[in-house]
Coordinates of C-alpha atoms and ligand atoms in Angstrom, one line a residue:
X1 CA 37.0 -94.2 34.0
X2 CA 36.9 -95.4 30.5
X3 CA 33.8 -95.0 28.0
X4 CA 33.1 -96.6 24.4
X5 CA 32.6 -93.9 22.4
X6 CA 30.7 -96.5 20.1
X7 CA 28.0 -98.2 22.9
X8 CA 28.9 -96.1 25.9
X9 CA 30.0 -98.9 27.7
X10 CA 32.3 -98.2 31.1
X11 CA 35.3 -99.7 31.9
X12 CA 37.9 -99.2 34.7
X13 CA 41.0 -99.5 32.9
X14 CA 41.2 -98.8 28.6
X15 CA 40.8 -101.9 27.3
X16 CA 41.4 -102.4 23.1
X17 CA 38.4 -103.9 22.1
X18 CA 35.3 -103.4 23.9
X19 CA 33.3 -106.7 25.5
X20 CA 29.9 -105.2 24.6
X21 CA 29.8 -104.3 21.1
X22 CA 33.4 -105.9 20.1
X23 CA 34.4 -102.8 18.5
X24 CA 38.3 -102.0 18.1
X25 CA 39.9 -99.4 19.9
X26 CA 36.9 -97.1 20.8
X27 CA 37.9 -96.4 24.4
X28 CA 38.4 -93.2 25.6
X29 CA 38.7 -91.5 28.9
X30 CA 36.0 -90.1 30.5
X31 CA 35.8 -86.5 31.7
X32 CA 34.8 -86.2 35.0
X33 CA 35.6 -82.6 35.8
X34 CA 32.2 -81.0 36.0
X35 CA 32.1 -77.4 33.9
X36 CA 31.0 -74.6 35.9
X37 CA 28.8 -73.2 33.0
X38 CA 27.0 -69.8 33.8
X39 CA 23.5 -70.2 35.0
X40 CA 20.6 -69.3 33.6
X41 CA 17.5 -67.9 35.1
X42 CA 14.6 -69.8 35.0
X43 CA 11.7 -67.6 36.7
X44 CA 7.7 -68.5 36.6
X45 CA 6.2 -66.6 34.2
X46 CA 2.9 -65.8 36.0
X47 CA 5.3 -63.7 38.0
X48 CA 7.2 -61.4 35.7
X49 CA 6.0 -58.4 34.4
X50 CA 5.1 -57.1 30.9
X51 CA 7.5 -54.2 29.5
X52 CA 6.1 -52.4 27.1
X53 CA 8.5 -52.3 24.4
X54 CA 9.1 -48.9 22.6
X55 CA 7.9 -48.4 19.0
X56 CA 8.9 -45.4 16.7
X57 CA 5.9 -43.9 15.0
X58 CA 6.3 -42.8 11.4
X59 CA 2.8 -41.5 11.2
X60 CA 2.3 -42.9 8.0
X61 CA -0.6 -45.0 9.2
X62 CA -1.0 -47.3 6.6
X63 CA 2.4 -48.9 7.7
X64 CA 2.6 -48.1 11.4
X65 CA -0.9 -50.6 10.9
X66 CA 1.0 -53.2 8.7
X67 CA 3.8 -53.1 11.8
X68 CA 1.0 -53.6 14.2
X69 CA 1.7 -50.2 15.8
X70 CA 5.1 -48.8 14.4
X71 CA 8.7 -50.0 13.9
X72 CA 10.0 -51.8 17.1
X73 CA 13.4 -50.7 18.7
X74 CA 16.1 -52.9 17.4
X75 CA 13.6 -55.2 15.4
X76 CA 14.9 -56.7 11.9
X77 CA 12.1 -56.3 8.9
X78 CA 12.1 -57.2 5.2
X79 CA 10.4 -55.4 2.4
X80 CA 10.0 -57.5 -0.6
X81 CA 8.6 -56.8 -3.9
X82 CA 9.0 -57.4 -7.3
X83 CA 11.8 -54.5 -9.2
X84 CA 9.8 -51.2 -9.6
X85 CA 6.7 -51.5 -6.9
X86 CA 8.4 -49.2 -5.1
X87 CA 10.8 -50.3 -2.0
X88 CA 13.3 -47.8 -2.5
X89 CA 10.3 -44.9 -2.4
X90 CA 8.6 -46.4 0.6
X91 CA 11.6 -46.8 2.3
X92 CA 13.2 -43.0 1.8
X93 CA 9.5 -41.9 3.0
X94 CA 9.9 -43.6 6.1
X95 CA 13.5 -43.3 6.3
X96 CA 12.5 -39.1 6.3
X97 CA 10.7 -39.0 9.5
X98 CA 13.1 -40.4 12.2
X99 CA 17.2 -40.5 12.3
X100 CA 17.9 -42.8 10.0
X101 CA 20.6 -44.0 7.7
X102 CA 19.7 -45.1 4.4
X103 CA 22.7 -47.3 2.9
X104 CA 22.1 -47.1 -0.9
X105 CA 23.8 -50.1 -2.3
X106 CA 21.9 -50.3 -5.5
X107 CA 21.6 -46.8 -6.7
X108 CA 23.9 -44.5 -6.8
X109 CA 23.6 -41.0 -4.3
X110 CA 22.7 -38.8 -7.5
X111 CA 19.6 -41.2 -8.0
X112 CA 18.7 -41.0 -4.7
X113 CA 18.8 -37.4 -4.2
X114 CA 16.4 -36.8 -6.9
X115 CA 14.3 -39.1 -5.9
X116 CA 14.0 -37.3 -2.0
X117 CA 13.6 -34.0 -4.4
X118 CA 10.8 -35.8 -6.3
X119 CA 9.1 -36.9 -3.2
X120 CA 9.5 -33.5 -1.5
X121 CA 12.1 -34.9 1.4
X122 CA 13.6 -32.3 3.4
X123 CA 14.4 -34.1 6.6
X124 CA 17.0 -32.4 8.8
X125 CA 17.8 -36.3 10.2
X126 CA 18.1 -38.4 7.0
X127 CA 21.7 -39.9 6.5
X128 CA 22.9 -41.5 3.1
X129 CA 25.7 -43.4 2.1
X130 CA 27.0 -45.2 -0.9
X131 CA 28.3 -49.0 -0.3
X132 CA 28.3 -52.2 -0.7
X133 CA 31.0 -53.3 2.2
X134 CA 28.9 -54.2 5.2
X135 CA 31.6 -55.1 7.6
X136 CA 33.2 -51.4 6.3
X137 CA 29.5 -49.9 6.9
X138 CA 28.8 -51.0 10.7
X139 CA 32.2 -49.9 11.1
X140 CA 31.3 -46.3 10.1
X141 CA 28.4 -46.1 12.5
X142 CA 29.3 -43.5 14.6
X143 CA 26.3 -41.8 15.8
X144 CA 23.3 -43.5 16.7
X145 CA 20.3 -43.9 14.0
X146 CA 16.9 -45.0 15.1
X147 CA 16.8 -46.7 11.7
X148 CA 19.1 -48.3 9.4
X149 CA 17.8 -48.9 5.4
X150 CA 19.7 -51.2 3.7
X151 CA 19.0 -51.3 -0.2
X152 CA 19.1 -54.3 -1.1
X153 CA 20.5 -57.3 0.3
X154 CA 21.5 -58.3 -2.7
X155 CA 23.5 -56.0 -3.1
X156 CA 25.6 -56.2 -0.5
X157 CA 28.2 -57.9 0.6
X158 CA 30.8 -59.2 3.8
X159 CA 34.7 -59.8 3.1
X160 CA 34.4 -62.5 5.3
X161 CA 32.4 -64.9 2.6
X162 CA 34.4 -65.5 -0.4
X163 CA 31.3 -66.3 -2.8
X164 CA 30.0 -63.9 -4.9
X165 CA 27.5 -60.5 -4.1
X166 CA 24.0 -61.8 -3.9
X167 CA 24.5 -65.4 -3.2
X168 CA 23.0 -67.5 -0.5
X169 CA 25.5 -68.0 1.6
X170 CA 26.1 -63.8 1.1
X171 CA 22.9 -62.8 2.2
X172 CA 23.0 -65.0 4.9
X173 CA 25.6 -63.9 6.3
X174 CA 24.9 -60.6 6.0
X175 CA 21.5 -60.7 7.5
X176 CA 22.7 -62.4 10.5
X177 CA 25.2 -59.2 10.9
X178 CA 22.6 -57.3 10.8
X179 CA 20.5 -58.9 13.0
X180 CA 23.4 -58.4 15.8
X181 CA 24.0 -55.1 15.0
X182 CA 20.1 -54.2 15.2
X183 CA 19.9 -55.9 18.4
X184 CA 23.4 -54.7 20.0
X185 CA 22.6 -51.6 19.0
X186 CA 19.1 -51.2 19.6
X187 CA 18.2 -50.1 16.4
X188 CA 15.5 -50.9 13.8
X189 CA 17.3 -52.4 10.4
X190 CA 14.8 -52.2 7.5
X191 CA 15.8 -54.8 5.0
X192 CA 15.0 -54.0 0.8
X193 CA 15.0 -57.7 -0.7
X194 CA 13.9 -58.0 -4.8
X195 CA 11.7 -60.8 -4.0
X196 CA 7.9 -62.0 -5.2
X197 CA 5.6 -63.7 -3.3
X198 CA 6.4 -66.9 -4.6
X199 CA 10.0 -66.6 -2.9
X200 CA 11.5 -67.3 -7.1
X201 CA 14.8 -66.0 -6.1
X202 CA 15.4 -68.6 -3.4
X203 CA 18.0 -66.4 -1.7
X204 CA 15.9 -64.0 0.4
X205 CA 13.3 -67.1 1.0
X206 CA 15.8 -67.6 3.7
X207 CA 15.6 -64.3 5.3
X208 CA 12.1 -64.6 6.2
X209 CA 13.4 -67.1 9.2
X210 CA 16.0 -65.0 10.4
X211 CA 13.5 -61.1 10.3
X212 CA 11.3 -60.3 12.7
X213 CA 8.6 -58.6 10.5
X214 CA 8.4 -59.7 6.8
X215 CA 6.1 -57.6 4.6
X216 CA 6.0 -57.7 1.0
X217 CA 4.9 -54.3 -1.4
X218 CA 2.3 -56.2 -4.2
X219 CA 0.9 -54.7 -7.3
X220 CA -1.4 -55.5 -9.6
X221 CA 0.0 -53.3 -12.6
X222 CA -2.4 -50.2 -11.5
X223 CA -1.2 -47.8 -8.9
X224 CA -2.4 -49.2 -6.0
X225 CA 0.2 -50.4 -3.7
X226 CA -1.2 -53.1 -1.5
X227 CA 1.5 -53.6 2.1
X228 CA 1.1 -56.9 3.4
X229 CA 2.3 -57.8 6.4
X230 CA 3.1 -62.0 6.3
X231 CA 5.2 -62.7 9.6
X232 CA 5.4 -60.4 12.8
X233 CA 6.8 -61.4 15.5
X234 CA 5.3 -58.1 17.3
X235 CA 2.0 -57.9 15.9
X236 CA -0.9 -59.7 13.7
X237 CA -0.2 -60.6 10.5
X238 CA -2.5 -60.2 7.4
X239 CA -2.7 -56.6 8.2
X240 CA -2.2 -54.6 5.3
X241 CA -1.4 -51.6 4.0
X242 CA -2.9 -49.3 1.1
X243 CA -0.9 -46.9 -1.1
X244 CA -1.3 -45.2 -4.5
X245 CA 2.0 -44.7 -6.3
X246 CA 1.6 -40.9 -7.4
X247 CA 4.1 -38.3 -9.0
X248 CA 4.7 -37.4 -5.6
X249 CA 5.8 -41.0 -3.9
X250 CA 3.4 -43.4 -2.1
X251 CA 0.3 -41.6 -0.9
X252 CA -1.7 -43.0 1.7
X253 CA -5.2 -44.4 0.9
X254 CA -7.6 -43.5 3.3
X255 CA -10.7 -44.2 1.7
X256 CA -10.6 -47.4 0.3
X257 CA -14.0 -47.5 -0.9
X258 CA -13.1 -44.9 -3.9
X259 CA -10.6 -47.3 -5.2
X260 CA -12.7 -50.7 -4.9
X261 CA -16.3 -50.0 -5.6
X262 CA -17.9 -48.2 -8.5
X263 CA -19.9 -45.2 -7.7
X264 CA -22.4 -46.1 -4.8
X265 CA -25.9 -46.8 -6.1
X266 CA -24.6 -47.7 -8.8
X267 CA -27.2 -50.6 -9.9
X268 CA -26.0 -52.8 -12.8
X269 CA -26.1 -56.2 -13.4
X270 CA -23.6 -58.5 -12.5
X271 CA -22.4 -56.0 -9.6
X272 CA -22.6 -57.4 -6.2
X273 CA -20.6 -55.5 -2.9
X274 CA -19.7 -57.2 0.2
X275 CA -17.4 -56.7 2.7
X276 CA -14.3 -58.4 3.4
X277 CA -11.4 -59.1 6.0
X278 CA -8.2 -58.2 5.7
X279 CA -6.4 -58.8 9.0
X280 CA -8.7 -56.6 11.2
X281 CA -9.6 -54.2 8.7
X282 CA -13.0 -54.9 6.7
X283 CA -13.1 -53.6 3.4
X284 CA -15.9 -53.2 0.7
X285 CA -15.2 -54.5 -2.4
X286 CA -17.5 -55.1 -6.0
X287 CA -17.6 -58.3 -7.8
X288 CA -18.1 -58.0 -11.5
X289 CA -18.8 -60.9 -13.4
X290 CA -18.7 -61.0 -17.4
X291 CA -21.0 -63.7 -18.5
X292 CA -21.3 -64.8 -22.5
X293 CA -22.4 -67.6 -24.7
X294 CA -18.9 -69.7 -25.4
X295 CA -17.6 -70.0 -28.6
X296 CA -15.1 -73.1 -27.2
X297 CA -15.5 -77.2 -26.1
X298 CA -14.7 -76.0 -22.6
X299 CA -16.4 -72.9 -21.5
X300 CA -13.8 -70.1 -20.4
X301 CA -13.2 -69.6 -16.3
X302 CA -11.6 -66.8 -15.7
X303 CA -11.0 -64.5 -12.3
X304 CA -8.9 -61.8 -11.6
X305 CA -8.4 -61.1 -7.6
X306 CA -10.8 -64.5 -6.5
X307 CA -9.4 -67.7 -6.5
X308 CA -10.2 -69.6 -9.5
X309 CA -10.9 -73.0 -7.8
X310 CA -13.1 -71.6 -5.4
X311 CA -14.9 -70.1 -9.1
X312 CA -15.3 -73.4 -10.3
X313 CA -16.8 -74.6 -6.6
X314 CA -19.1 -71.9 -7.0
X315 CA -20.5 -73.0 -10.2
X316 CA -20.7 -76.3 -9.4
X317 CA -22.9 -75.7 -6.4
X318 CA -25.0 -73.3 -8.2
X319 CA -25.6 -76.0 -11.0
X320 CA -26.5 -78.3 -8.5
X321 CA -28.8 -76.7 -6.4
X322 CA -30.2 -73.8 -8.6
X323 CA -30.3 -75.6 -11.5
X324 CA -28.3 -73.1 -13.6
X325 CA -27.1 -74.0 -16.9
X326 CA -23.4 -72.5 -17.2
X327 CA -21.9 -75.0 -18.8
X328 CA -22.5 -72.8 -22.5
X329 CA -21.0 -69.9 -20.5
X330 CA -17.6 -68.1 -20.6
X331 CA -17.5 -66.8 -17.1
X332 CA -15.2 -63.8 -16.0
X333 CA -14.8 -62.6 -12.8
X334 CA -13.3 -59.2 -11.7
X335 CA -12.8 -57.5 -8.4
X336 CA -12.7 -53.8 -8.7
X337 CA -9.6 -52.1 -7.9
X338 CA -7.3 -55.1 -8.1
X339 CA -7.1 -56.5 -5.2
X340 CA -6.5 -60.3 -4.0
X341 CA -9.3 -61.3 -1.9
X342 CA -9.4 -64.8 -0.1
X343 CA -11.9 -63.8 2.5
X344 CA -14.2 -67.0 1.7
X345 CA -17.0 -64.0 2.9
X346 CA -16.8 -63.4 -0.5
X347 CA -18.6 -66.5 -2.2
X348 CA -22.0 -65.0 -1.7
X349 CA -21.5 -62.0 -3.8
X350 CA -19.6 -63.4 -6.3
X351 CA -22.4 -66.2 -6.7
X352 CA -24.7 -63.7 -6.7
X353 CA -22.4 -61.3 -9.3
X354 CA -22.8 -64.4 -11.7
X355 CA -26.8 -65.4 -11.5
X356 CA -27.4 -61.0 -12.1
X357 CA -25.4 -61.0 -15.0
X358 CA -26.7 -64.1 -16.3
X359 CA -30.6 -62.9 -15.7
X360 CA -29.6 -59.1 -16.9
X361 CA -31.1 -58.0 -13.3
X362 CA -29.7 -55.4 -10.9
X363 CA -29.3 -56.5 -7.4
X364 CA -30.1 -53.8 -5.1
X365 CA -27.2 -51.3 -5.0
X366 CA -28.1 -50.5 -1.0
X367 CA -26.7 -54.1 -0.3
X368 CA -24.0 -55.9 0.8
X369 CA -24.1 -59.5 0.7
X370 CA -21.7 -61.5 2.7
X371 CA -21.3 -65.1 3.3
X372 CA -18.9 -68.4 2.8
X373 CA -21.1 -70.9 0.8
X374 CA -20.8 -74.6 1.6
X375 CA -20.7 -77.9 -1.0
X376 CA -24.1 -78.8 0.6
X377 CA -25.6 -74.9 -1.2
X378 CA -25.6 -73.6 3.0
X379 CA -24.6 -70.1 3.6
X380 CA -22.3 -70.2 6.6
X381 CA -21.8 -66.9 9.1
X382 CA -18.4 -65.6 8.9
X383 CA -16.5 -64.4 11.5
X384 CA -16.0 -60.8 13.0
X385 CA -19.8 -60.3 11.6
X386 CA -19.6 -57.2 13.3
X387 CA -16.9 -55.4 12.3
X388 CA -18.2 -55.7 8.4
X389 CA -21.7 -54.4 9.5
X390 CA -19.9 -51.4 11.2
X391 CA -18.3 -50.7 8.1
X392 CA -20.9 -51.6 5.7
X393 CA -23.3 -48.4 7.8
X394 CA -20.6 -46.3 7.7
X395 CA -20.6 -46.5 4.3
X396 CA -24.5 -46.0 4.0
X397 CA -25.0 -50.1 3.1
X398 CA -27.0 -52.5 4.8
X399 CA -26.0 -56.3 5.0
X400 CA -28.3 -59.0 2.8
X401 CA -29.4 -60.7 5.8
X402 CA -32.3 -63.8 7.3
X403 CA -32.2 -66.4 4.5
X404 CA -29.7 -69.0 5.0
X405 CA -29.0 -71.3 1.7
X406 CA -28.3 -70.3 -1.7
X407 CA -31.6 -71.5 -3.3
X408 CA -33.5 -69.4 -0.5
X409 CA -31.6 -66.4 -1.2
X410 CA -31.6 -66.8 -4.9
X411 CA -35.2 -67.1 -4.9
X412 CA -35.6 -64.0 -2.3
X413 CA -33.5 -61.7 -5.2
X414 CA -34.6 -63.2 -8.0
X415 CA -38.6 -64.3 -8.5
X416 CA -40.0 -62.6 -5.4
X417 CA -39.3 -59.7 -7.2
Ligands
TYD501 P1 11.2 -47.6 -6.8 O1 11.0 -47.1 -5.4 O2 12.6 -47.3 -7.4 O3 11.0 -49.2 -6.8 P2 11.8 -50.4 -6.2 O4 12.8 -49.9 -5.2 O5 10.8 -51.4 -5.6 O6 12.5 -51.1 -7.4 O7 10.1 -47.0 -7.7 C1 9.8 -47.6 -8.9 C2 8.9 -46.9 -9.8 O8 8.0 -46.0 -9.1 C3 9.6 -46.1 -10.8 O9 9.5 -46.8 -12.0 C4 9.0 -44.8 -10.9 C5 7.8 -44.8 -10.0 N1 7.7 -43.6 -9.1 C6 6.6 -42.9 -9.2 O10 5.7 -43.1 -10.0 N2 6.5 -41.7 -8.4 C7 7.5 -41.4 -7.6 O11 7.4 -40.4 -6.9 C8 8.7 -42.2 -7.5 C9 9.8 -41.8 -6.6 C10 8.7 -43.3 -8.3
MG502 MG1 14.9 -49.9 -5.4

């Protein structure tokens, strides 16, 4: 049997020009031997059984939580993070409590031996080496790690690519080596990329597909260390982590509320708490607004850790429908301890933050107020209601609570009392 390669068209003998789509010379012969290709399962899955895959636990719980429960065997993750956050720390720190090999590509040993000393890293089980060669690297595995740190990406390279070290078609490459060897192997492979958020260097953009886990170290030029998890193909994402960057390496935060409240009962105007979501874990956090006459055409809007459009929203509703004059105010906004919030639970206090410090009047310190606000001046639930009410009592606050639109509430606060 003959086919046209062009229309598909059959024909018993080859013919030159096909009668279908009169194209020249376009048959071929068919082949009709049937491949005996290796088949594959196919099962129902109602039927098959969950295995509980095996996690290593580095008991540094702010990043077994990022993780979603620890590092899973033979699972591929990316740090990112701007130069300086602090990969290479976090990454020795966890590198210290199983077998691991930490492949220093970047630094040389001498750094990285002072910087265990610094950190006070005395693991029996921590291996180091020095290279850039990847293909020479998994070729000098010879024991077997739980964990393999490679530091950076960039800085590594495969013989087989001839383009330069840190080029796209580089990492590539090497990521998808790694990703055999972590699964052959069964071993986690912790990648370090030099990235930001916004993905500038286009080159580890790319990774993200290839990872399981992607998480990225974010700072806001204080010492807090905020681990985000942003893909996991093992756990929930948005799930993050909180670190203080001390003399002694990233230190666990614990307590949360000492970095991202001012002292409790602490009544001022202009400070309003509520709690927020971040992944699972509800937070409190303090809006501080900063409101003054303007000395320009168009008043100042300014907010550090809230989004600035959802600001403007704000104002706009509260013009509206409290018939608040801040079109002669600069308005700046703060959240205490520098962190990124885009829980929309937040509108209410920051609303709120903005009428106290325009009045000059205190809101009650015992509070929390929490709440999305809606074009139309509502103020919708949010979700996972309870899990911020747990925390708020835990941390001797009690949620605002009964009125449900923004001119209710504001005249509840504000001329009841
Ligand atoms: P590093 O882990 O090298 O960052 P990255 O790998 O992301 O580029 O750490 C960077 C900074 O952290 C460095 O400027 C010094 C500071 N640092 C501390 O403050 N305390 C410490 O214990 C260590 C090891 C570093
Ligand atoms: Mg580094």
């Amino acid at each position: 049997m003959y086919i046209c390669s062009n229309c598909g068209y059959k024909s018993l003998k080859w013919i030159g020009r096909c009668p279908n789509c009169q194209e020249w010379e376009t048959f071929v012969k068919e082949d009709e031997s049937v491949k005996n290709y290796e088949k594959v399962e196919i099962k129902k899955l109602k039927n098959l059984e969950y295995i509980r895959e095996e996690r290593l636990i580095s008991n540094i719980s702010e990043f077994d939580r990022v993780l979603g429960g620890g590092i899973l065997k033979g699972s591929l993750i990316l740090i990112g993070g701007d130069p300086g956050v602090g990969k290479s720390t976090l990454a020795l720190q966890i590198g210290s409590k199983f077998k691991s090999l930490y492949i220093s590509a970047e630094e040389s040993l001498n750094q990285i031996i002072l910087r265990a000393k610094r950190i006070g890293i005395e693991s029996e089980n921590l291996y180091i080496t020095h290279s850039q060669n990847l293909d020479s690297i998994i070729n000098s595995l010879n024991s077997s790690f739980d964990l393999i740190i490679i530091d950076s990406i960039q800085t590594i390279y495969s013989e087989e690519v001839p383009s330069s070290i840190g080029s796209i078609s580089q990492i590539r490459t090497c990521a998808y080596k790694l990703l055999k060897l972590a699964k052959e192997k069964n071993v986690a492979i912790l990648i370090i990329a030099h990235i930001t958020k916004e993905g500038e260097i286009s080159g580890p953009k790319l990774l993200e597909h290839i990872v399981d886990v992607v998480l990225y170290l974010e700072t806001n030029e204080t010492n807090l260390r905020i681990l985000r998890s942003y893909k996991n193909r093992f756990g929930p994402t948005n799930e993050i982590g909180i670190f203080e960057m001390t003399e002694m390496g990233l230190k666990e935060v614990n307590k949360p509320e000492d970095y991202f409240i001012s002292e409790i009962n602490y009544a001022k105007p202009s400070i309003a708490r509520s709690i927020i979501l971040e992944g699972l874990r509800p937070l409190i956090v303090e809006v501080q607004s900063l409101i003054i006459k303007t000395f320009y055409p168009t008043p100042i809007r300014n907010s550090v850790g809230y989004d600035i459009r959802r600001l403007n929203m704000l104002l706009a509703i509260m013009e509206k429908y409290l018939n608040i004059k801040l079109r002669n105010y600069d308005v700046h906004i703060n959240i205490v301890g520098g962190i990124r919030v885009l829980d929309q639970a937040l509108d209410l206090a920051v609303a709120l933050s903005i009428i106290s410090g325009l009045k000059n009047f205190p809101l009650n310190p015992k509070l929390v107020y929490i709440g999305e606000i809606g074009l139309t001046g509502d103020v919708h639930k949010v979700f996972m209601m309870d899990l911020r009410e747990n925390e708020a009592q835990r941390l001797g606050f009690e949620v605002y609570k009964n009125k449900k639109t923004l001119i209710e509430i504001y005249k509840d606060i504000f001329e009841n009392s």
